CSV table of C-alpha atoms in Angstrom, one decimal:
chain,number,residue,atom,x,y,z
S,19,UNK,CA,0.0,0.0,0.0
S,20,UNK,CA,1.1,3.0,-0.9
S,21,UNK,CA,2.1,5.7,2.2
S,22,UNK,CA,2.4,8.8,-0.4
S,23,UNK,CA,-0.4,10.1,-2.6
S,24,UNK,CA,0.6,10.4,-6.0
S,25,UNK,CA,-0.1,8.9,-9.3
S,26,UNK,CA,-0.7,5.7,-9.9
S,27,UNK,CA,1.3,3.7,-13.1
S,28,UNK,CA,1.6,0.5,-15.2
S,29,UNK,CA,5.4,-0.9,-14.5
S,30,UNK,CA,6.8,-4.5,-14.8
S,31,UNK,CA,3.2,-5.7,-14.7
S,32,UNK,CA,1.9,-4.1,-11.7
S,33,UNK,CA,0.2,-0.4,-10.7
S,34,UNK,CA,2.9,1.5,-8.6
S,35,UNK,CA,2.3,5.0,-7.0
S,36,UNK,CA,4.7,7.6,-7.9
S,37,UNK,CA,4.5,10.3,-5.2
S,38,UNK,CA,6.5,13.9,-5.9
S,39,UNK,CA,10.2,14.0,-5.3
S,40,UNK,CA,10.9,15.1,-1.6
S,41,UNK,CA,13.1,18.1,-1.0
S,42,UNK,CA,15.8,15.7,0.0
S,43,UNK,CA,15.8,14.2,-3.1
S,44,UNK,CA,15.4,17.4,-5.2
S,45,UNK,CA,18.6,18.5,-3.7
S,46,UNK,CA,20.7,15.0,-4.6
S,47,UNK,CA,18.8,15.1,-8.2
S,48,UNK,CA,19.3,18.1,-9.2
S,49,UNK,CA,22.6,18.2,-10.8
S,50,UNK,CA,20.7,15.0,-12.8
S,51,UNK,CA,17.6,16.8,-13.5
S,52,UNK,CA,19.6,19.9,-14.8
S,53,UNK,CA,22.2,17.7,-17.1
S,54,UNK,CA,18.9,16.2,-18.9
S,55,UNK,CA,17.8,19.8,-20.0
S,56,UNK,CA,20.2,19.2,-23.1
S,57,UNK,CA,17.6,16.3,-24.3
S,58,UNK,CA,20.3,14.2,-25.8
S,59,UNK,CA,19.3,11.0,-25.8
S,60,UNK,CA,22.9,9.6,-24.0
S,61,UNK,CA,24.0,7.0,-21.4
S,62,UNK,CA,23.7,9.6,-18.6
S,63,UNK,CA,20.5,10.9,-19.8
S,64,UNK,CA,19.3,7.1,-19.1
S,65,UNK,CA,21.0,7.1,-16.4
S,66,UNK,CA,19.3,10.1,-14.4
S,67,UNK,CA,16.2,8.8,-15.6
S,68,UNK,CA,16.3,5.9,-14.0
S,69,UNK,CA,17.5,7.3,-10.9
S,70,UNK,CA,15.0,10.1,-10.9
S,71,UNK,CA,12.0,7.1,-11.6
S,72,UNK,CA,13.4,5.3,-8.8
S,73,UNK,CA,13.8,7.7,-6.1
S,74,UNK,CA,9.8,8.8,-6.6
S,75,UNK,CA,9.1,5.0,-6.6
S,76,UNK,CA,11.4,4.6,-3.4
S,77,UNK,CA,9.4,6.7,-1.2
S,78,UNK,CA,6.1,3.9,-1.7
S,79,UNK,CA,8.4,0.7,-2.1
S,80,UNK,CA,11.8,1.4,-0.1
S,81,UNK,CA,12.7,-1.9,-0.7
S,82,UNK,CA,12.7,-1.5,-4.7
S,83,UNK,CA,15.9,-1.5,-6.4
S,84,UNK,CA,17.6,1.1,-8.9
S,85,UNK,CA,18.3,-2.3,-10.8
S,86,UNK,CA,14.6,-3.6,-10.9
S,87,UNK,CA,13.3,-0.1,-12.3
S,88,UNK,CA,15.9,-0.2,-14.7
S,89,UNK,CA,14.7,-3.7,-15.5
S,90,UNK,CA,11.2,-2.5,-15.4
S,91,UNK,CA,11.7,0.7,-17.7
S,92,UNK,CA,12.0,0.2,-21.1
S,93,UNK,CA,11.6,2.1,-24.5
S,94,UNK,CA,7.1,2.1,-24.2
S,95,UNK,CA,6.9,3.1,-21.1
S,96,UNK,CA,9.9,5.1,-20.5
S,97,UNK,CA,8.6,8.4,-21.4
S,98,UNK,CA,5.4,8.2,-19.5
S,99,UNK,CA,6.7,7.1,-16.3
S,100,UNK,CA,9.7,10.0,-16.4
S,101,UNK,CA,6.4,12.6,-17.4
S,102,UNK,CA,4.4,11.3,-14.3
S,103,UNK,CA,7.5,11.2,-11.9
S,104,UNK,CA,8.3,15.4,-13.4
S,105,UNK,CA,4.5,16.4,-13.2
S,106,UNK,CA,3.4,14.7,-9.8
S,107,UNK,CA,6.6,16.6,-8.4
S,108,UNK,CA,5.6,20.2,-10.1
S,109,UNK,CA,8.6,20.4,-12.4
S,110,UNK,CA,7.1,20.0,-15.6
S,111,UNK,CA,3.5,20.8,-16.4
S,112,UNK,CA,1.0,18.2,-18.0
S,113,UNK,CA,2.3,19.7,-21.2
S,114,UNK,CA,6.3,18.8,-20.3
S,115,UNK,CA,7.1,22.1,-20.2
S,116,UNK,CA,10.2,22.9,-17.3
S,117,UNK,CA,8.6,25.6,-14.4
S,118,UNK,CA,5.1,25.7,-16.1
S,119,UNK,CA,2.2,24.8,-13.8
């Protein structure tokens, strides 16, 4: 059960909840979040994806692994789950656009 409201998505199979990022983990992400602005499509850019999926994830399923989202992730559902993780957590509006609510 989820502790953190958020939204809910398809992953691996199963419905997770993806609450907003805490502050916490705004602060660690943030050098991630701003090297993605570029867009290119790069090992690092996969990279802090992954990381940024996981650490919304983390805060429902603590016990969930960087390694299982990155074996959960893949090239269909990829873009919506980074989208949800960036909208639930106010840094991208429904429309993807950076600072826009």
């Amino acid at each position: 059960m989820a502790i953190h409201p958020g939204i809910t998505v398809q992953l691996g199979g199963k419905e997770w909840v993806c609450p907003p990022l805490n502050f916490y983990q705004l602060q660690q992400l943030l050098p991630r979040l701003q090297s993605m602005q570029a867009g290119e499509l790069n090992i690092e850019w996969l990279q802090a994806s992954v990381e940024i999926i996981h650490a919304s994830l983390s805060r429902n399923y603590p016990d969930l692994t960087l390694q299982t989202v990155a074996e959960m992730v893949d090239m269909n559902n990829f873009t919506h789950i980074l989208n949800t993780v960036m909208e639930v957590s106010g840094l991208v509006s429904k429309k993807g656009v950076p600072g826009q609510q």
